[in-house]
Amino acid sequence: MYNQPMLKENSLKGKTIIITGGGTGLGKSIGKYCCELGANLIITSRKIDVLQKSADELILETGAQVLAVQCDVRNYEEVENLLKVSIEKFGSVDALLNNAAGNFVMPTERLSAKAFDTVVDIVLKGTYNCSLALGKYWIKNKLPGVMLNIVTTYAFTGSAYVVPSAAAKGGVLALTRSLAAEWGRKNIRVNAIAPGPFPTEGAWSRLFPPIVQKFVDPLKRIPLGRTGEHQELANLAAYLLSDFSSYINGEVIVIDGGEWIHGAGQFTGLENIPDEMWDAWEKMRTR
Ligand code: HXC
Ligand code: NAP
C-alpha cells in the first residue's frame, strides 16, 4: 500500500517542472511520478549521456514530454541557459525541484579545501543559483512558482564524517525558510523534504560502501526497521509540487521512519535491554 501511487490522475497536468539531478536516483523516481501525473519534465545534471538515457526511458514509460539539458548547477550562466531552453520548449516553468547533490564520507581533517568547496558548491550554491534564476523569472513575469528542496535530517542535527554536506544542507534549509517568508507574497511557495535512507546507487556507493557497512547498519537505526521506498518519497514530493499543497509554505517534512528522533532521544539505547531485565528492574523500582 505504502509503495503505491497516491495522487489522483492528472494532478500535475499542464505543469512544467525542472528537476536538478533528475537523471538518477531519487530525482529520477520523483520525475517519473510527475510524468505519470501529467507534468512536462526537464531533467538536468552534468552528464548528458545519463540524462538522455533517462529522458528516453521516461518518455517510453509514461508518454510525457521530457527534455534533458546539460547543466552544472554551480555555474549561474549554465542555470540561466537551462531556464531559457526550458521556456523555449514548454512556454513556461511552474516548479523547481532542487535535488542535485554531491557527498562522500571522510574525517573532516583529511579533506582538502577543494573537497569541501566541491560539496558545498553543488549543494548550497547549486540550490541558490537555481532558486535565484527561477525566482527572478517568476517575479518579473508575475507568475506563481513552487520550489521544493531535498535536504537531509542532518540539516537539523549536523553529522560527523559528512561535514561539508551537513553544512550545505543546513544552508539549504535556511534558504528554504527565508525565501518562503520573502517570496510567499509573490505567490512563490518554498518547501523542503528531509529524507532518511532511501537506497540509490549514488548515495549507497559513496556513503554506505562495504567498509562502512561493517560499522553502521542503517536498518538498526530506524524504528520502522526498513529503508524508504522511492514511491513513498515521490508521493510526498508530487503533493508538495502540486496545487493540493497550496497553503504549505516554509515547511520541511521529514520522511525517515523515525530515524533521526530515534538517534536524538536520550534513552533510546535502552531498547537493547531484554524483557527479563525489565522484569527485574520493575521489581526493584523506587516508589
Ligand atoms: C575525500 C574527495 C572524495 C572522497 C573527491 N574528493 N572524493 N575527498 N573523500 N571520497 C576531493 C578530490 O580529491 C578533490 O579535491 C575534490 O574533492 C573534487 O573532486 P572531483 O572528483 O574532481 O569532483 P567532481 O568530479 O566534481 O565530483 C564531485 C563529487 C562526486 C561530490 C566528489 O562524488 C560526485 O560527482 N557526486 C555526485 C553524486 C553524489 O554524491 N550523490 C550522493 C548524494 S547522497 P583535491 O584537493 O584532491 O583536488 C546524499 C545523501 C545524504 O547527499 C543522506 C543519506 C542518508
Ligand atoms: P544521486 O543519484 O547520486 O543524485 C545526485 C544527482 O546530482 C546526480 O544525478 C548528479 O548527476 C547530480 N549532480 C551532482 N553534481 C551536480 C552538479 N554540479 N550540477 C548538476 N547536477 C549535479 O543520489 P540520490 O540518493 O538520488 O540523492 C538525491 C537527493 O536526495 C540529494 O539531494 C541527496 O542529498 C538527497 N538525499 C538522499 C538520501 C538517500 O538516502 N538516497 C537521503 C537523504 C537525502 P551528474 O553526476 O550527472 O551531475
mmCIF file with all atom_site columns, N, CA and C in Angstrom, residues 115-168:
data_model
loop_
_atom_site.group_PDB
_atom_site.id
_atom_site.type_symbol
_atom_site.label_atom_id
_atom_site.label_alt_id
_atom_site.label_comp_id
_atom_site.label_asym_id
_atom_site.label_entity_id
_atom_site.label_seq_id
_atom_site.pdbx_PDB_ins_code
_atom_site.Cartn_x
_atom_site.Cartn_y
_atom_site.Cartn_z
_atom_site.occupancy
_atom_site.B_iso_or_equiv
_atom_site.pdbx_formal_charge
_atom_site.auth_seq_id
_atom_site.auth_comp_id
_atom_site.auth_asym_id
_atom_site.auth_atom_id
_atom_site.pdbx_PDB_model_num
ATOM 1   N N  . ALA A 1 115 ? 37.938 19.826 -1.718  1.00 0.00 ? 115 ALA A N  1
ATOM 2   C CA . ALA A 1 115 ? 36.906 18.802 -1.490  1.00 0.00 ? 115 ALA A CA 1
ATOM 3   C C  . ALA A 1 115 ? 35.700 19.438 -0.789  1.00 0.00 ? 115 ALA A C  1
ATOM 4   N N  . PHE A 1 116 ? 35.983 20.275 0.213   1.00 0.00 ? 116 PHE A N  1
ATOM 5   C CA . PHE A 1 116 ? 34.918 20.995 0.939   1.00 0.00 ? 116 PHE A CA 1
ATOM 6   C C  . PHE A 1 116 ? 34.115 21.845 -0.051  1.00 0.00 ? 116 PHE A C  1
ATOM 7   N N  . ASP A 1 117 ? 34.874 22.649 -0.866  1.00 0.00 ? 117 ASP A N  1
ATOM 8   C CA . ASP A 1 117 ? 34.215 23.520 -1.856  1.00 0.00 ? 117 ASP A CA 1
ATOM 9   C C  . ASP A 1 117 ? 33.310 22.720 -2.780  1.00 0.00 ? 117 ASP A C  1
ATOM 10  N N  . THR A 1 118 ? 33.809 21.567 -3.216  1.00 0.00 ? 118 THR A N  1
ATOM 11  C CA . THR A 1 118 ? 33.086 20.800 -4.235  1.00 0.00 ? 118 THR A CA 1
ATOM 12  C C  . THR A 1 118 ? 31.683 20.446 -3.738  1.00 0.00 ? 118 THR A C  1
ATOM 13  N N  . VAL A 1 119 ? 31.609 19.939 -2.524  1.00 0.00 ? 119 VAL A N  1
ATOM 14  C CA . VAL A 1 119 ? 30.298 19.523 -1.997  1.00 0.00 ? 119 VAL A CA 1
ATOM 15  C C  . VAL A 1 119 ? 29.415 20.739 -1.698  1.00 0.00 ? 119 VAL A C  1
ATOM 16  N N  . VAL A 1 120 ? 30.004 21.741 -1.031  1.00 0.00 ? 120 VAL A N  1
ATOM 17  C CA . VAL A 1 120 ? 29.194 22.922 -0.679  1.00 0.00 ? 120 VAL A CA 1
ATOM 18  C C  . VAL A 1 120 ? 28.708 23.628 -1.950  1.00 0.00 ? 120 VAL A C  1
ATOM 19  N N  . ASP A 1 121 ? 29.555 23.672 -2.965  1.00 0.00 ? 121 ASP A N  1
ATOM 20  C CA . ASP A 1 121 ? 29.154 24.356 -4.205  1.00 0.00 ? 121 ASP A CA 1
ATOM 21  C C  . ASP A 1 121 ? 28.010 23.631 -4.908  1.00 0.00 ? 121 ASP A C  1
ATOM 22  N N  . ILE A 1 122 ? 28.071 22.306 -4.951  1.00 0.00 ? 122 ILE A N  1
ATOM 23  C CA . ILE A 1 122 ? 26.970 21.580 -5.626  1.00 0.00 ? 122 ILE A CA 1
ATOM 24  C C  . ILE A 1 122 ? 25.675 21.776 -4.829  1.00 0.00 ? 122 ILE A C  1
ATOM 25  N N  . VAL A 1 123 ? 25.773 21.579 -3.520  1.00 0.00 ? 123 VAL A N  1
ATOM 26  C CA . VAL A 1 123 ? 24.541 21.517 -2.706  1.00 0.00 ? 123 VAL A CA 1
ATOM 27  C C  . VAL A 1 123 ? 23.976 22.914 -2.429  1.00 0.00 ? 123 VAL A C  1
ATOM 28  N N  . LEU A 1 124 ? 24.795 23.798 -1.883  1.00 0.00 ? 124 LEU A N  1
ATOM 29  C CA . LEU A 1 124 ? 24.259 25.108 -1.470  1.00 0.00 ? 124 LEU A CA 1
ATOM 30  C C  . LEU A 1 124 ? 24.251 26.107 -2.629  1.00 0.00 ? 124 LEU A C  1
ATOM 31  N N  . LYS A 1 125 ? 25.420 26.258 -3.269  1.00 0.00 ? 125 LYS A N  1
ATOM 32  C CA . LYS A 1 125 ? 25.473 27.228 -4.375  1.00 0.00 ? 125 LYS A CA 1
ATOM 33  C C  . LYS A 1 125 ? 24.565 26.782 -5.517  1.00 0.00 ? 125 LYS A C  1
ATOM 34  N N  . GLY A 1 126 ? 24.571 25.476 -5.815  1.00 0.00 ? 126 GLY A N  1
ATOM 35  C CA . GLY A 1 126 ? 23.702 24.956 -6.874  1.00 0.00 ? 126 GLY A CA 1
ATOM 36  C C  . GLY A 1 126 ? 22.244 25.270 -6.575  1.00 0.00 ? 126 GLY A C  1
ATOM 37  N N  . THR A 1 127 ? 21.847 25.103 -5.319  1.00 0.00 ? 127 THR A N  1
ATOM 38  C CA . THR A 1 127 ? 20.447 25.360 -4.950  1.00 0.00 ? 127 THR A CA 1
ATOM 39  C C  . THR A 1 127 ? 20.134 26.846 -5.040  1.00 0.00 ? 127 THR A C  1
ATOM 40  N N  . TYR A 1 128 ? 21.052 27.711 -4.529  1.00 0.00 ? 128 TYR A N  1
ATOM 41  C CA . TYR A 1 128 ? 20.681 29.132 -4.624  1.00 0.00 ? 128 TYR A CA 1
ATOM 42  C C  . TYR A 1 128 ? 20.783 29.665 -6.038  1.00 0.00 ? 128 TYR A C  1
ATOM 43  N N  . ASN A 1 129 ? 21.692 29.117 -6.860  1.00 0.00 ? 129 ASN A N  1
ATOM 44  C CA . ASN A 1 129 ? 21.731 29.533 -8.269  1.00 0.00 ? 129 ASN A CA 1
ATOM 45  C C  . ASN A 1 129 ? 20.391 29.252 -8.954  1.00 0.00 ? 129 ASN A C  1
ATOM 46  N N  . CYS A 1 130 ? 19.894 28.042 -8.788  1.00 0.00 ? 130 CYS A N  1
ATOM 47  C CA . CYS A 1 130 ? 18.632 27.668 -9.446  1.00 0.00 ? 130 CYS A CA 1
ATOM 48  C C  . CYS A 1 130 ? 17.456 28.449 -8.852  1.00 0.00 ? 130 CYS A C  1
ATOM 49  N N  . SER A 1 131 ? 17.470 28.604 -7.536  1.00 0.00 ? 131 SER A N  1
ATOM 50  C CA . SER A 1 131 ? 16.372 29.320 -6.874  1.00 0.00 ? 131 SER A CA 1
ATOM 51  C C  . SER A 1 131 ? 16.342 30.784 -7.332  1.00 0.00 ? 131 SER A C  1
ATOM 52  N N  . LEU A 1 132 ? 17.517 31.382 -7.449  1.00 0.00 ? 132 LEU A N  1
ATOM 53  C CA . LEU A 1 132 ? 17.598 32.792 -7.854  1.00 0.00 ? 132 LEU A CA 1
ATOM 54  C C  . LEU A 1 132 ? 17.101 32.967 -9.289  1.00 0.00 ? 132 LEU A C  1
ATOM 55  N N  . ALA A 1 133 ? 17.578 32.119 -10.184 1.00 0.00 ? 133 ALA A N  1
ATOM 56  C CA . ALA A 1 133 ? 17.175 32.248 -11.591 1.00 0.00 ? 133 ALA A CA 1
ATOM 57  C C  . ALA A 1 133 ? 15.663 32.077 -11.737 1.00 0.00 ? 133 ALA A C  1
ATOM 58  N N  . LEU A 1 134 ? 15.120 31.048 -11.098 1.00 0.00 ? 134 LEU A N  1
ATOM 59  C CA . LEU A 1 134 ? 13.670 30.797 -11.213 1.00 0.00 ? 134 LEU A CA 1
ATOM 60  C C  . LEU A 1 134 ? 12.867 31.890 -10.517 1.00 0.00 ? 134 LEU A C  1
ATOM 61  N N  . GLY A 1 135 ? 13.338 32.317 -9.333  1.00 0.00 ? 135 GLY A N  1
ATOM 62  C CA . GLY A 1 135 ? 12.632 33.361 -8.585  1.00 0.00 ? 135 GLY A CA 1
ATOM 63  C C  . GLY A 1 135 ? 12.560 34.658 -9.388  1.00 0.00 ? 135 GLY A C  1
ATOM 64  N N  . LYS A 1 136 ? 13.676 35.053 -9.980  1.00 0.00 ? 136 LYS A N  1
ATOM 65  C CA . LYS A 1 136 ? 13.694 36.289 -10.800 1.00 0.00 ? 136 LYS A CA 1
ATOM 66  C C  . LYS A 1 136 ? 12.702 36.150 -11.963 1.00 0.00 ? 136 LYS A C  1
ATOM 67  N N  . TYR A 1 137 ? 12.699 34.985 -12.585 1.00 0.00 ? 137 TYR A N  1
ATOM 68  C CA . TYR A 1 137 ? 11.814 34.749 -13.741 1.00 0.00 ? 137 TYR A CA 1
ATOM 69  C C  . TYR A 1 137 ? 10.344 34.830 -13.320 1.00 0.00 ? 137 TYR A C  1
ATOM 70  N N  . TRP A 1 138 ? 9.999  34.167 -12.218 1.00 0.00 ? 138 TRP A N  1
ATOM 71  C CA . TRP A 1 138 ? 8.594  34.179 -11.785 1.00 0.00 ? 138 TRP A CA 1
ATOM 72  C C  . TRP A 1 138 ? 8.162  35.591 -11.375 1.00 0.00 ? 138 TRP A C  1
ATOM 73  N N  . ILE A 1 139 ? 9.038  36.277 -10.656 1.00 0.00 ? 139 ILE A N  1
ATOM 74  C CA . ILE A 1 139 ? 8.651  37.602 -10.150 1.00 0.00 ? 139 ILE A CA 1
ATOM 75  C C  . ILE A 1 139 ? 8.540  38.605 -11.308 1.00 0.00 ? 139 ILE A C  1
ATOM 76  N N  . LYS A 1 140 ? 9.517  38.578 -12.201 1.00 0.00 ? 140 LYS A N  1
ATOM 77  C CA . LYS A 1 140 ? 9.488  39.508 -13.354 1.00 0.00 ? 140 LYS A CA 1
ATOM 78  C C  . LYS A 1 140 ? 8.229  39.301 -14.195 1.00 0.00 ? 140 LYS A C  1
ATOM 79  N N  . ASN A 1 141 ? 7.811  38.049 -14.348 1.00 0.00 ? 141 ASN A N  1
ATOM 80  C CA . ASN A 1 141 ? 6.659  37.742 -15.200 1.00 0.00 ? 141 ASN A CA 1
ATOM 81  C C  . ASN A 1 141 ? 5.348  37.602 -14.424 1.00 0.00 ? 141 ASN A C  1
ATOM 82  N N  . LYS A 1 142 ? 5.410  37.966 -13.113 1.00 0.00 ? 142 LYS A N  1
ATOM 83  C CA . LYS A 1 142 ? 4.213  37.878 -12.243 1.00 0.00 ? 142 LYS A CA 1
ATOM 84  C C  . LYS A 1 142 ? 3.546  36.502 -12.340 1.00 0.00 ? 142 LYS A C  1
ATOM 85  N N  . LEU A 1 143 ? 4.380  35.460 -12.289 1.00 0.00 ? 143 LEU A N  1
ATOM 86  C CA . LEU A 1 143 ? 3.879  34.089 -12.350 1.00 0.00 ? 143 LEU A CA 1
ATOM 87  C C  . LEU A 1 143 ? 3.968  33.451 -10.966 1.00 0.00 ? 143 LEU A C  1
ATOM 88  N N  . PRO A 1 144 ? 3.047  32.562 -10.637 1.00 0.00 ? 144 PRO A N  1
ATOM 89  C CA . PRO A 1 144 ? 3.218  31.799 -9.399  1.00 0.00 ? 144 PRO A CA 1
ATOM 90  C C  . PRO A 1 144 ? 4.332  30.770 -9.589  1.00 0.00 ? 144 PRO A C  1
ATOM 91  N N  . GLY A 1 145 ? 4.940  30.335 -8.506  1.00 0.00 ? 145 GLY A N  1
ATOM 92  C CA . GLY A 1 145 ? 6.002  29.328 -8.626  1.00 0.00 ? 145 GLY A CA 1
ATOM 93  C C  . GLY A 1 145 ? 6.042  28.432 -7.402  1.00 0.00 ? 145 GLY A C  1
ATOM 94  N N  . VAL A 1 146 ? 6.597  27.244 -7.600  1.00 0.00 ? 146 VAL A N  1
ATOM 95  C CA . VAL A 1 146 ? 6.758  26.307 -6.480  1.00 0.00 ? 146 VAL A CA 1
ATOM 96  C C  . VAL A 1 146 ? 8.188  25.798 -6.482  1.00 0.00 ? 146 VAL A C  1
ATOM 97  N N  . MET A 1 147 ? 8.810  25.840 -5.303  1.00 0.00 ? 147 MET A N  1
ATOM 98  C CA . MET A 1 147 ? 10.163 25.315 -5.159  1.00 0.00 ? 147 MET A CA 1
ATOM 99  C C  . MET A 1 147 ? 10.147 24.246 -4.072  1.00 0.00 ? 147 MET A C  1
ATOM 100 N N  . LEU A 1 148 ? 10.854 23.172 -4.344  1.00 0.00 ? 148 LEU A N  1
ATOM 101 C CA . LEU A 1 148 ? 10.964 22.105 -3.354  1.00 0.00 ? 148 LEU A CA 1
ATOM 102 C C  . LEU A 1 148 ? 12.437 21.706 -3.276  1.00 0.00 ? 148 LEU A C  1
ATOM 103 N N  . ASN A 1 149 ? 12.973 21.715 -2.062  1.00 0.00 ? 149 ASN A N  1
ATOM 104 C CA . ASN A 1 149 ? 14.393 21.424 -1.870  1.00 0.00 ? 149 ASN A CA 1
ATOM 105 C C  . ASN A 1 149 ? 14.570 20.107 -1.118  1.00 0.00 ? 149 ASN A C  1
ATOM 106 N N  . ILE A 1 150 ? 15.449 19.249 -1.629  1.00 0.00 ? 150 ILE A N  1
ATOM 107 C CA . ILE A 1 150 ? 15.720 17.998 -0.917  1.00 0.00 ? 150 ILE A CA 1
ATOM 108 C C  . ILE A 1 150 ? 16.903 18.232 0.024   1.00 0.00 ? 150 ILE A C  1
ATOM 109 N N  . VAL A 1 151 ? 16.653 18.136 1.322   1.00 0.00 ? 151 VAL A N  1
ATOM 110 C CA . VAL A 1 151 ? 17.744 18.269 2.303   1.00 0.00 ? 151 VAL A CA 1
ATOM 111 C C  . VAL A 1 151 ? 17.996 16.885 2.920   1.00 0.00 ? 151 VAL A C  1
ATOM 112 N N  . THR A 1 152 ? 18.370 16.818 4.157   1.00 0.00 ? 152 THR A N  1
ATOM 113 C CA . THR A 1 152 ? 18.509 15.544 4.873   1.00 0.00 ? 152 THR A CA 1
ATOM 114 C C  . THR A 1 152 ? 18.158 15.847 6.319   1.00 0.00 ? 152 THR A C  1
ATOM 115 N N  . THR A 1 153 ? 18.004 14.800 7.128   1.00 0.00 ? 153 THR A N  1
ATOM 116 C CA . THR A 1 153 ? 17.680 15.072 8.530   1.00 0.00 ? 153 THR A CA 1
ATOM 117 C C  . THR A 1 153 ? 18.880 15.675 9.254   1.00 0.00 ? 153 THR A C  1
ATOM 118 N N  . TYR A 1 154 ? 20.098 15.428 8.777   1.00 0.00 ? 154 TYR A N  1
ATOM 119 C CA . TYR A 1 154 ? 21.239 16.056 9.468   1.00 0.00 ? 154 TYR A CA 1
ATOM 120 C C  . TYR A 1 154 ? 21.387 17.541 9.094   1.00 0.00 ? 154 TYR A C  1
ATOM 121 N N  . ALA A 1 155 ? 20.468 18.068 8.290   1.00 0.00 ? 155 ALA A N  1
ATOM 122 C CA . ALA A 1 155 ? 20.406 19.529 8.130   1.00 0.00 ? 155 ALA A CA 1
ATOM 123 C C  . ALA A 1 155 ? 20.037 20.175 9.471   1.00 0.00 ? 155 ALA A C  1
ATOM 124 N N  . PHE A 1 156 ? 19.286 19.448 10.343  1.00 0.00 ? 156 PHE A N  1
ATOM 125 C CA . PHE A 1 156 ? 18.925 19.999 11.679  1.00 0.00 ? 156 PHE A CA 1
ATOM 126 C C  . PHE A 1 156 ? 19.995 19.684 12.710  1.00 0.00 ? 156 PHE A C  1
ATOM 127 N N  . THR A 1 157 ? 20.521 18.467 12.619  1.00 0.00 ? 157 THR A N  1
ATOM 128 C CA . THR A 1 157 ? 21.349 17.981 13.728  1.00 0.00 ? 157 THR A CA 1
ATOM 129 C C  . THR A 1 157 ? 22.835 18.154 13.467  1.00 0.00 ? 157 THR A C  1
ATOM 130 N N  . GLY A 1 158 ? 23.220 18.320 12.194  1.00 0.00 ? 158 GLY A N  1
ATOM 131 C CA . GLY A 1 158 ? 24.616 18.175 11.817  1.00 0.00 ? 158 GLY A CA 1
ATOM 132 C C  . GLY A 1 158 ? 24.967 16.697 11.833  1.00 0.00 ? 158 GLY A C  1
ATOM 133 N N  . SER A 1 159 ? 26.119 16.346 11.251  1.00 0.00 ? 159 SER A N  1
ATOM 134 C CA . SER A 1 159 ? 26.569 14.961 11.340  1.00 0.00 ? 159 SER A CA 1
ATOM 135 C C  . SER A 1 159 ? 28.071 14.878 11.146  1.00 0.00 ? 159 SER A C  1
ATOM 136 N N  . ALA A 1 160 ? 28.693 14.043 11.968  1.00 0.00 ? 160 ALA A N  1
ATOM 137 C CA . ALA A 1 160 ? 30.115 13.760 11.791  1.00 0.00 ? 160 ALA A CA 1
ATOM 138 C C  . ALA A 1 160 ? 30.334 13.057 10.454  1.00 0.00 ? 160 ALA A C  1
ATOM 139 N N  . TYR A 1 161 ? 31.503 13.223 9.906   1.00 0.00 ? 161 TYR A N  1
ATOM 140 C CA . TYR A 1 161 ? 32.007 12.496 8.721   1.00 0.00 ? 161 TYR A CA 1
ATOM 141 C C  . TYR A 1 161 ? 31.368 12.874 7.386   1.00 0.00 ? 161 TYR A C  1
ATOM 142 N N  . VAL A 1 162 ? 30.372 13.741 7.414   1.00 0.00 ? 162 VAL A N  1
ATOM 143 C CA . VAL A 1 162 ? 29.813 14.288 6.161   1.00 0.00 ? 162 VAL A CA 1
ATOM 144 C C  . VAL A 1 162 ? 29.654 15.806 6.354   1.00 0.00 ? 162 VAL A C  1
ATOM 145 N N  . VAL A 1 163 ? 30.703 16.414 6.906   1.00 0.00 ? 163 VAL A N  1
ATOM 146 C CA . VAL A 1 163 ? 30.572 17.799 7.379   1.00 0.00 ? 163 VAL A CA 1
ATOM 147 C C  . VAL A 1 163 ? 30.275 18.803 6.252   1.00 0.00 ? 163 VAL A C  1
ATOM 148 N N  . PRO A 1 164 ? 30.933 18.724 5.086   1.00 0.00 ? 164 PRO A N  1
ATOM 149 C CA . PRO A 1 164 ? 30.563 19.684 4.028   1.00 0.00 ? 164 PRO A CA 1
ATOM 150 C C  . PRO A 1 164 ? 29.096 19.553 3.629   1.00 0.00 ? 164 PRO A C  1
ATOM 151 N N  . SER A 1 165 ? 28.626 18.321 3.529   1.00 0.00 ? 165 SER A N  1
ATOM 152 C CA . SER A 1 165 ? 27.222 18.108 3.160   1.00 0.00 ? 165 SER A CA 1
ATOM 153 C C  . SER A 1 165 ? 26.291 18.646 4.250   1.00 0.00 ? 165 SER A C  1
ATOM 154 N N  . ALA A 1 166 ? 26.630 18.384 5.516   1.00 0.00 ? 166 ALA A N  1
ATOM 155 C CA . ALA A 1 166 ? 25.765 18.852 6.615   1.00 0.00 ? 166 ALA A CA 1
ATOM 156 C C  . ALA A 1 166 ? 25.702 20.380 6.633   1.00 0.00 ? 166 ALA A C  1
ATOM 157 N N  . ALA A 1 167 ? 26.866 21.022 6.445   1.00 0.00 ? 167 ALA A N  1
ATOM 158 C CA . ALA A 1 167 ? 26.896 22.493 6.451   1.00 0.00 ? 167 ALA A CA 1
ATOM 159 C C  . ALA A 1 167 ? 26.061 23.034 5.288   1.00 0.00 ? 167 ALA A C  1
ATOM 160 N N  . ALA A 1 168 ? 26.206 22.404 4.132   1.00 0.00 ? 168 ALA A N  1
ATOM 161 C CA . ALA A 1 168 ? 25.483 22.890 2.948   1.00 0.00 ? 168 ALA A CA 1
ATOM 162 C C  . ALA A 1 168 ? 23.979 22.634 3.057   1.00 0.00 ? 168 ALA A C  1
#
